[in-house]
């Protein structure tokens, strides 16, 4: 089955629809599926729910879909870098569900692994625990969190082969792996599609079984906070 | 003289033992890395890295290599990378020996508030709730009082909690206090600060 598509718009054709839930990889602006987000913007799809650790910045990442009011709800752990997000949230135009970062990652992992719920200590005694089932194990209290089963997953990887085996680079792996696994359909955008057989099977980060469609393209890979030291400090 | 930011960080670094895997929060906790000396400490960055190195030299920034504060960083010879689910599995699973983090309030039960002020823009808890619930030891580094001079060591936290009964040790500009049964215990006083000054600046119950 052919997995490689010409571009993000073609890869989204037939799988993107209004009101769907999309799990997106990335941490801050690192490892975000920037080409697919741009194509979703162009598609005009409405009322989208995003499970994504962050919401991008005003003009990059999921932020571009906030500008066009295509997002109905965000499930995120931290959204502090996005002024338009804050404006829409405070105006009641956008739903927001805060998840602790590890809980969000595990909800995606669990959904991808066919696990509808799990217990965690994270958030016990906080607003996160309100309305959730509490259960004691070995004298400690845990709350139940639910797996995320997304309609679509969009992720960014470094390299792929045409069967969808993916390799990520450095900390750009982040949420891309759990997000990819929890979508009914997963589209991966990569910097390079390499010939089958050229990736070391022992070094695959995400096996191609999780990836339905692949595109290759040029990535801006914007840096959110450029921090450096001077040579003389070494 | 109360400790300054660097002295607080240096004091916090004394808490770290050779061989530990540690997560440092944003702000003063980040400075702790400058004071670990010869100790073999591996820093975790919860976006998916063990063995976090210093900031890159100018021109060597890599957009694929950032820390949890989204700052560009570098790798070390010991570095490993992994996904977010794996990262928080090691946090939740108790593999990270200690977290050093800032706080808005801590109370005598060890409750911690550091993510949200009602009425003020909410940015999110990030990984803070997972860290305080999961790591072996939670060390808070913060000023003893807020900018209005009010104690940040309280009988009961007033802000929404990050975690309940999670703090082990508090390092402030005035000294070091442990969360023990029934209240906080003074274990160290900054040079030039008196016990009366610490007690006066502490709303939480101090026990001997």
Short mmCIF file of C-alpha atoms in Angstrom, two decimals:
data_model
loop_
_atom_site.label_atom_id
_atom_site.label_comp_id
_atom_site.label_asym_id
_atom_site.label_seq_id
_atom_site.Cartn_x
_atom_site.Cartn_y
_atom_site.Cartn_z
CA UNK A 1 0.00 0.00 0.00
CA UNK A 2 1.30 3.38 -0.98
CA UNK A 3 2.00 5.59 2.01
CA UNK A 4 4.00 8.40 0.43
CA UNK A 5 1.99 11.45 -0.65
CA UNK A 6 3.12 14.43 -2.68
CA UNK A 7 2.35 17.10 -0.11
CA UNK A 8 0.46 17.86 3.10
CA UNK A 9 -2.80 18.80 1.36
CA UNK A 10 -2.93 15.50 -0.52
CA UNK A 11 -2.02 13.57 2.60
CA UNK A 12 -4.94 15.15 4.48
CA UNK A 13 -7.42 14.49 1.67
CA UNK A 14 -10.20 12.19 2.83
CA UNK A 15 -9.06 12.03 6.45
CA UNK A 16 -9.67 15.59 7.64
CA UNK A 17 -13.15 16.69 8.66
CA UNK A 18 -14.90 19.32 10.76
CA UNK A 19 -15.21 18.59 14.47
CA UNK A 20 -12.54 15.90 14.64
CA UNK A 21 -10.01 15.34 17.38
CA UNK A 22 -6.39 15.61 16.28
CA UNK A 23 -3.40 14.52 18.35
CA UNK A 24 -0.37 16.57 17.40
CA UNK A 25 3.28 15.96 18.24
CA UNK A 26 5.78 18.57 19.30
CA UNK A 27 7.00 20.39 22.39
CA UNK A 28 6.87 24.15 22.14
CA UNK A 29 7.89 24.72 18.53
CA UNK A 30 10.30 21.77 18.56
CA UNK A 31 9.25 18.84 16.40
CA UNK A 32 5.85 20.23 15.42
CA UNK A 33 4.14 19.06 12.21
CA UNK A 34 4.35 22.53 10.72
CA UNK A 35 3.52 21.55 7.12
CA UNK A 36 0.39 19.63 8.09
CA UNK A 37 -0.78 22.45 10.36
CA UNK A 38 -0.39 24.90 7.49
CA UNK A 39 -2.38 22.59 5.21
CA UNK A 40 -5.11 22.20 7.82
CA UNK A 41 -5.32 25.99 7.91
CA UNK A 42 -5.65 26.10 4.11
CA UNK A 43 -8.34 23.39 4.21
CA UNK A 44 -10.58 25.56 6.38
CA UNK A 45 -11.60 22.59 8.59
CA UNK A 46 -13.60 23.88 11.57
CA UNK A 47 -14.34 23.03 15.21
CA UNK A 48 -11.19 21.03 15.70
CA UNK A 49 -10.07 19.64 19.03
CA UNK A 50 -6.32 19.39 19.47
CA UNK A 51 -4.55 17.18 21.98
CA UNK A 52 -1.17 18.88 21.93
CA UNK A 53 1.21 19.76 24.73
CA UNK A 54 1.33 23.41 23.62
CA UNK A 55 -0.59 25.72 21.32
CA UNK A 56 2.30 27.19 19.35
CA UNK A 57 2.91 30.91 19.14
CA UNK A 58 0.69 33.46 17.41
CA UNK A 59 2.11 32.94 13.93
CA UNK A 60 3.55 29.43 14.05
CA UNK A 61 2.35 25.98 15.01
CA UNK A 62 -1.23 25.54 16.19
CA UNK A 63 -1.29 29.31 16.70
CA UNK A 64 -2.02 29.78 12.98
CA UNK A 65 -5.26 27.79 13.39
CA UNK A 66 -6.24 29.91 16.35
CA UNK A 67 -5.89 33.05 14.23
CA UNK A 68 -8.42 31.59 11.81
CA UNK A 69 -10.68 30.33 14.64
CA UNK A 70 -10.55 26.72 13.44
CA UNK A 71 -9.91 25.34 16.91
CA UNK A 72 -12.78 24.62 19.29
CA UNK A 73 -10.87 22.99 22.09
CA UNK A 74 -7.29 22.43 23.27
CA UNK A 75 -6.08 19.63 25.55
CA UNK A 76 -2.67 20.90 26.66
CA UNK A 77 -0.30 21.22 29.59
CA UNK A 78 1.11 24.68 28.91
CA UNK A 79 -0.14 27.45 26.64
CA UNK A 80 1.74 30.45 27.97
CA UNK A 81 3.45 31.53 24.75
CA UNK A 82 0.37 32.44 22.76
CA UNK A 83 -1.41 35.79 23.17
CA UNK A 84 -4.23 35.02 20.72
CA UNK A 85 -4.90 31.78 22.59
CA UNK A 86 -5.28 33.72 25.84
CA UNK A 87 -7.57 36.28 24.23
CA UNK A 88 -9.92 33.63 22.83
CA UNK A 89 -9.87 31.62 26.04
CA UNK A 90 -10.67 34.60 28.25
CA UNK A 91 -13.43 35.65 25.81
CA UNK A 92 -14.98 32.19 26.12
CA UNK A 93 -14.41 31.40 22.44
CA UNK A 94 -12.09 28.49 23.07
CA UNK A 95 -12.36 25.49 25.38
CA UNK A 96 -9.28 24.49 27.30
CA UNK A 97 -8.60 21.30 29.19
CA UNK A 98 -5.37 21.40 31.14
CA UNK A 99 -3.65 18.07 31.55
CA UNK A 100 -0.41 17.59 33.46
CA UNK A 101 2.25 16.98 30.84
CA UNK A 102 2.99 13.40 31.83
CA UNK A 103 -0.71 12.60 32.09
CA UNK A 104 -1.25 13.95 28.58
CA UNK A 105 1.64 11.87 27.22
CA UNK A 106 0.37 8.76 28.99
CA UNK A 107 -3.21 9.37 27.85
CA UNK A 108 -1.93 9.31 24.27
CA UNK A 109 0.29 6.29 24.88
CA UNK A 110 -2.60 4.46 26.58
CA UNK A 111 -5.04 5.28 23.78
CA UNK A 112 -2.54 3.98 21.25
CA UNK A 113 -2.05 0.82 23.28
CA UNK A 114 -5.79 0.11 23.58
CA UNK A 115 -5.94 1.09 27.24
CA UNK A 116 -9.07 3.18 27.97
CA UNK A 117 -8.01 4.30 31.45
CA UNK A 118 -5.16 4.17 33.96
CA UNK A 119 -4.42 5.30 37.48
CA UNK A 120 -1.84 7.92 38.38
CA UNK A 121 -0.76 9.84 41.47
CA UNK A 122 -0.25 12.97 39.38
CA UNK A 123 -2.78 15.62 40.36
CA UNK A 124 -4.19 13.93 43.48
CA UNK A 125 -5.43 16.66 45.82
CA UNK A 126 -5.47 19.29 43.05
CA UNK A 127 -8.14 20.69 40.70
CA UNK A 128 -7.07 18.04 38.18
CA UNK A 129 -8.52 15.33 40.42
CA UNK A 130 -11.97 16.92 40.74
CA UNK A 131 -14.71 14.65 39.42
CA UNK A 132 -12.30 11.79 38.71
CA UNK A 133 -12.44 8.31 40.20
CA UNK A 134 -10.07 7.89 43.15
CA UNK A 135 -8.70 4.49 44.08
CA UNK A 136 -6.20 3.33 46.67
CA UNK A 137 -3.39 0.93 45.84
CA UNK A 138 -0.98 -0.18 48.59
CA UNK A 139 -2.09 2.64 50.85
CA UNK A 140 -1.66 5.41 48.29
CA UNK A 141 -4.39 7.30 46.44
CA UNK A 142 -4.50 7.48 42.67
CA UNK A 143 -6.89 9.05 40.17
CA UNK A 144 -8.16 7.54 36.97
CA UNK A 145 -7.28 9.20 33.70
CA UNK A 146 -8.63 8.16 30.32
CA UNK A 147 -6.74 7.17 27.20
CA UNK A 148 -6.98 9.50 24.22
CA UNK A 149 -8.35 7.99 21.04
CA UNK A 150 -7.86 10.65 18.39
CA UNK A 151 -9.45 10.67 14.94
CA UNK A 152 -6.20 11.80 13.39
CA UNK A 153 -2.58 12.07 14.50
CA UNK A 154 -0.15 14.49 12.86
CA UNK A 155 3.54 14.18 13.66
CA UNK A 156 6.94 15.39 12.51
CA UNK A 157 9.95 13.09 12.21
CA UNK A 158 13.46 13.43 10.85
CA UNK A 159 13.61 10.49 8.47
CA UNK A 160 11.20 7.89 7.17
CA UNK A 161 11.32 5.05 4.73
CA UNK A 162 8.40 4.47 2.39
CA UNK A 163 6.89 1.90 4.80
CA UNK A 164 6.53 4.60 7.48
CA UNK A 165 9.33 3.55 9.79
CA UNK A 166 10.34 6.77 11.55
CA UNK A 167 13.47 8.17 13.13
CA UNK A 168 13.37 11.35 15.16
CA UNK A 169 16.20 13.72 15.99
CA UNK A 170 17.26 14.74 19.53
CA UNK A 171 14.51 16.35 21.63
CA UNK A 172 12.23 16.74 18.60
CA UNK A 173 10.93 13.22 19.38
CA UNK A 174 8.91 14.38 22.42
CA UNK A 175 5.14 13.97 21.96
CA UNK A 176 5.45 12.74 18.37
CA UNK A 177 5.67 9.09 19.38
CA UNK A 178 2.68 8.89 21.75
CA UNK A 179 0.62 11.19 19.49
CA UNK A 180 1.31 9.02 16.44
CA UNK A 181 0.11 5.89 18.19
CA UNK A 182 -3.24 7.27 19.42
CA UNK A 183 -4.71 8.35 16.06
CA UNK A 184 -7.06 6.23 13.97
CA UNK A 185 -5.00 7.58 11.08
CA UNK A 186 -1.50 8.97 11.43
CA UNK A 187 0.21 11.29 8.98
CA UNK A 188 3.92 11.92 9.40
CA UNK A 189 5.83 14.77 7.79
CA UNK A 190 9.56 14.24 7.56
CA UNK A 191 12.66 16.06 6.41
CA UNK A 192 13.79 13.14 4.30
CA UNK A 193 12.27 9.97 2.91
CA UNK A 194 15.11 7.51 2.46
CA UNK A 195 15.19 4.30 0.39
CA UNK A 196 13.79 1.17 1.99
CA UNK A 197 16.60 -0.72 3.70
CA UNK A 198 18.73 2.31 4.48
CA UNK A 199 17.40 2.76 8.02
CA UNK A 200 18.93 0.42 10.59
CA UNK A 201 16.01 -1.76 11.81
CA UNK A 202 17.54 -1.69 15.29
CA UNK A 203 17.35 2.09 15.37
CA UNK A 204 13.73 2.68 14.34
CA UNK A 205 11.99 4.92 16.91
CA UNK A 206 8.45 4.35 15.64
CA UNK A 207 7.60 1.31 13.50
CA UNK A 208 5.71 1.95 10.29
CA UNK A 209 2.61 0.10 11.52
CA UNK A 210 1.62 3.35 13.26
CA UNK A 211 2.06 5.54 10.19
CA UNK A 212 -0.50 5.60 7.37
CA UNK A 213 0.68 8.49 5.27
CA UNK A 214 4.03 10.21 4.83
CA UNK A 215 5.12 13.44 3.23
CA UNK A 216 8.52 14.99 2.78
CA UNK A 217 9.05 18.75 2.85
CA UNK A 218 11.15 21.72 3.87
CA UNK A 219 10.82 22.71 7.50
CA UNK A 220 11.39 26.11 9.03
CA UNK A 221 12.10 24.58 12.48
CA UNK A 222 11.79 27.85 14.34
CA UNK A 223 13.65 28.35 17.62
CA UNK A 224 11.45 29.70 20.41
CA UNK A 225 14.16 30.79 22.86
CA UNK A 226 17.64 31.16 21.47
CA UNK A 227 20.01 30.83 24.43
CA UNK A 228 23.76 30.75 23.93
CA UNK A 229 27.04 31.18 25.75
CA UNK A 230 30.15 32.98 24.61
CA UNK A 231 33.23 31.03 23.57
CA UNK A 232 35.32 32.57 26.35
CA UNK A 233 32.99 31.05 28.95
CA UNK A 234 34.13 27.57 27.93
CA UNK B 1 22.86 38.61 55.33
CA UNK B 2 20.23 36.45 53.67
CA UNK B 3 21.46 34.25 50.80
CA UNK B 4 21.25 35.62 47.28
CA UNK B 5 20.05 33.61 44.28
CA UNK B 6 23.43 32.05 43.65
CA UNK B 7 23.97 31.15 47.28
CA UNK B 8 20.53 29.52 47.38
CA UNK B 9 21.41 27.56 44.27
CA UNK B 10 24.75 26.55 45.77
CA UNK B 11 22.99 25.37 48.92
CA UNK B 12 20.50 23.37 46.86
CA UNK B 13 23.40 21.74 44.99
CA UNK B 14 24.57 20.30 48.33
CA UNK B 15 21.38 18.23 48.35
CA UNK B 16 22.45 16.35 45.26
CA UNK B 17 24.50 13.20 45.63
CA UNK B 18 26.92 11.52 43.31
CA UNK B 19 25.15 9.37 40.72
CA UNK B 20 21.76 11.06 41.01
CA UNK B 21 19.40 11.69 38.11
CA UNK B 22 17.85 15.09 38.79
CA UNK B 23 15.28 17.43 37.26
CA UNK B 24 15.85 21.16 37.73
CA UNK B 25 13.00 23.64 37.31
CA UNK B 26 13.10 27.09 35.77
CA UNK B 27 14.62 30.11 37.56
CA UNK B 28 16.96 29.69 40.54
CA UNK B 29 16.79 25.86 40.23
CA UNK B 30 18.47 26.13 36.82
CA UNK B 31 21.46 27.78 38.52
CA UNK B 32 21.95 24.68 40.69
CA UNK B 33 23.76 23.03 37.77
CA UNK B 34 26.58 25.57 38.19
CA UNK B 35 27.36 24.33 41.70
CA UNK B 36 27.40 20.52 41.51
CA UNK B 37 31.22 20.51 41.33
CA UNK B 38 32.78 17.08 40.86
CA UNK B 39 29.58 15.20 41.65
CA UNK B 40 28.38 12.93 38.86
CA UNK B 41 24.89 14.33 38.32
CA UNK B 42 22.74 13.60 35.27
CA UNK B 43 20.16 16.28 34.51
CA UNK B 44 16.83 15.27 33.05
CA UNK B 45 14.86 17.56 30.79
CA UNK B 46 11.29 16.30 30.79
CA UNK B 47 10.73 17.00 27.10
CA UNK B 48 12.83 13.90 26.51
CA UNK B 49 16.48 13.98 27.46
CA UNK B 50 18.89 12.69 30.09
CA UNK B 51 22.31 14.31 30.25
CA UNK B 52 21.49 17.93 29.53
CA UNK B 53 24.48 20.06 28.63
CA UNK B 54 25.04 23.84 28.79
CA UNK B 55 23.77 26.46 26.34
CA UNK B 56 25.34 26.17 22.86
CA UNK B 57 27.95 28.57 21.57
CA UNK B 58 26.56 31.32 19.36
CA UNK B 59 25.87 29.97 15.90
CA UNK B 60 25.64 26.36 17.13
CA UNK B 61 22.00 26.43 18.23
CA UNK B 62 19.98 23.42 17.10
CA UNK B 63 16.19 23.80 16.83
CA UNK B 64 15.87 20.06 17.55
CA UNK B 65 17.68 20.38 20.87
CA UNK B 66 15.88 22.33 23.58
CA UNK B 67 15.17 21.98 27.28
CA UNK B 68 11.81 22.01 29.03
CA UNK B 69 12.02 25.81 29.19
CA UNK B 70 12.25 25.74 25.37
CA UNK B 71 15.79 27.13 25.49
CA UNK B 72 18.46 25.87 23.11
CA UNK B 73 20.92 23.56 24.89
CA UNK B 74 23.61 20.98 24.05
CA UNK B 75 24.17 17.27 24.56
CA UNK B 76 26.91 15.50 26.49
CA UNK B 77 28.73 12.22 25.87
CA UNK B 78 26.26 10.51 28.24
CA UNK B 79 23.09 11.96 26.68
CA UNK B 80 20.09 9.88 25.73
CA UNK B 81 16.87 10.99 24.05
CA UNK B 82 13.38 9.52 24.37
CA UNK B 83 9.75 10.41 23.85
CA UNK B 84 7.48 12.26 26.30
CA UNK B 85 5.65 9.14 27.47
CA UNK B 86 8.95 7.48 28.34
CA UNK B 87 10.17 10.67 29.99
CA UNK B 88 7.21 10.86 32.33
CA UNK B 89 7.29 7.10 32.90
CA UNK B 90 10.70 7.57 34.50
CA UNK B 91 9.39 10.52 36.51
CA UNK B 92 6.17 8.84 37.60
CA UNK B 93 8.02 5.59 38.18
CA UNK B 94 10.28 7.19 40.77
CA UNK B 95 13.50 6.81 38.79
CA UNK B 96 14.37 10.51 39.08
CA UNK B 97 15.99 10.94 42.49
CA UNK B 98 15.11 14.58 43.04
CA UNK B 99 13.46 17.63 41.58
CA UNK B 100 14.52 21.16 42.51
CA UNK B 101 11.81 23.68 41.76
CA UNK B 102 10.50 27.11 42.58
CA UNK B 103 7.22 27.81 44.36
CA UNK B 104 4.70 30.51 45.14
CA UNK B 105 3.58 28.85 48.39
CA UNK B 106 4.49 25.83 50.50
CA UNK B 107 2.63 24.86 53.63
CA UNK B 108 3.45 22.94 56.81
CA UNK B 109 1.93 19.75 55.38
CA UNK B 110 4.27 19.90 52.40
CA UNK B 111 1.55 21.05 50.00
CA UNK B 112 2.96 23.00 47.08
CA UNK B 113 1.44 25.73 44.90
CA UNK B 114 3.45 26.93 41.92
CA UNK B 115 1.32 26.89 38.79
CA UNK B 116 -1.68 29.15 39.03
CA UNK B 117 -2.88 32.41 40.59
CA UNK B 118 -6.67 32.77 40.25
CA UNK B 119 -7.57 35.89 38.28
CA UNK B 120 -4.11 36.00 36.71
CA UNK B 121 -3.45 34.58 33.29
CA UNK B 122 -3.24 30.79 33.53
CA UNK B 123 -0.46 29.27 31.48
CA UNK B 124 -0.67 25.68 32.63
CA UNK B 125 1.10 23.28 34.94
CA UNK B 126 3.40 21.76 32.34
CA UNK B 127 5.17 18.84 33.97
CA UNK B 128 5.18 20.22 37.53
CA UNK B 129 2.34 18.05 38.85
CA UNK B 130 3.91 14.91 37.44
CA UNK B 131 7.31 15.78 38.87
CA UNK B 132 6.19 16.48 42.42
CA UNK B 133 4.02 13.36 42.46
CA UNK B 134 6.69 11.11 41.04
CA UNK B 135 10.26 11.97 41.95
CA UNK B 136 12.05 10.64 45.03
CA UNK B 137 12.63 13.95 46.74
CA UNK B 138 11.12 17.40 46.13
CA UNK B 139 13.33 20.34 47.06
CA UNK B 140 11.79 23.80 46.81
CA UNK B 141 14.03 26.82 46.32
CA UNK B 142 12.30 30.18 46.78
CA UNK B 143 12.40 33.45 48.65
CA UNK B 144 11.06 33.18 52.18
CA UNK B 145 8.59 36.03 51.67
CA UNK B 146 6.81 37.48 48.65
CA UNK B 147 7.29 40.97 47.27
CA UNK B 148 4.75 42.31 49.77
CA UNK B 149 6.81 40.88 52.64
CA UNK B 150 4.28 38.11 53.38
CA UNK B 151 5.50 34.64 54.25
CA UNK B 152 5.46 32.02 51.49
CA UNK B 153 5.71 29.25 54.10
CA UNK B 154 2.11 28.96 55.23
CA UNK B 155 -0.13 27.04 57.60
CA UNK B 156 -2.22 26.15 54.55
CA UNK B 157 -1.65 27.02 50.89
CA UNK B 158 -4.17 29.52 49.54
CA UNK B 159 -3.40 29.05 45.83
CA UNK B 160 -4.49 26.04 43.74
CA UNK B 161 -2.16 23.16 44.53
CA UNK B 162 0.43 21.54 42.32
CA UNK B 163 0.69 18.62 44.72
CA UNK B 164 -0.45 17.59 48.17
CA UNK B 165 2.10 16.55 50.81
CA UNK B 166 4.89 16.43 48.27
CA UNK B 167 7.62 18.80 49.50
CA UNK B 168 10.55 17.36 51.47
CA UNK B 169 12.88 20.33 51.94
CA UNK B 170 12.62 24.10 51.44
CA UNK B 171 15.67 26.25 50.77
CA UNK B 172 14.99 29.98 51.09
CA UNK B 173 17.09 33.10 51.29
CA UNK B 174 16.92 32.76 55.09
CA UNK B 175 17.76 29.10 55.56
CA UNK B 176 16.74 25.47 55.14
CA UNK B 177 13.58 23.89 56.51
CA UNK B 178 12.29 20.31 56.35
CA UNK B 179 8.68 19.22 56.21
CA UNK B 180 8.30 16.91 59.22
CA UNK B 181 5.30 15.58 61.11
CA UNK B 182 3.34 18.49 62.53
CA UNK B 183 5.12 21.35 60.78
CA UNK B 184 8.42 22.65 59.47
CA UNK B 185 11.75 22.07 61.16
CA UNK B 186 14.62 24.54 60.79
CA UNK B 187 17.72 22.58 59.77
CA UNK B 188 20.00 25.43 58.79
CA UNK B 189 20.07 29.21 59.07
CA UNK B 190 21.81 31.46 56.55
CA UNK B 191 24.91 33.11 57.99
CA UNK B 192 23.99 36.41 59.61
CA UNK B 193 20.30 35.53 59.88
CA UNK B 194 18.86 34.81 63.32
CA UNK B 195 16.41 32.08 64.26
CA UNK B 196 13.99 34.79 65.39
CA UNK B 197 14.13 36.33 61.91
CA UNK B 198 13.27 32.98 60.29
CA UNK B 199 10.45 32.37 62.75
CA UNK B 200 9.07 35.88 62.20
CA UNK B 201 9.09 35.36 58.43
CA UNK B 202 7.39 31.97 58.67
CA UNK B 203 3.64 31.62 59.02
CA UNK B 204 3.79 27.81 59.05
CA UNK B 205 4.15 26.07 62.40
CA UNK B 206 7.79 25.51 63.28
CA UNK B 207 8.53 22.39 65.30
CA UNK B 208 11.73 21.34 67.02
#
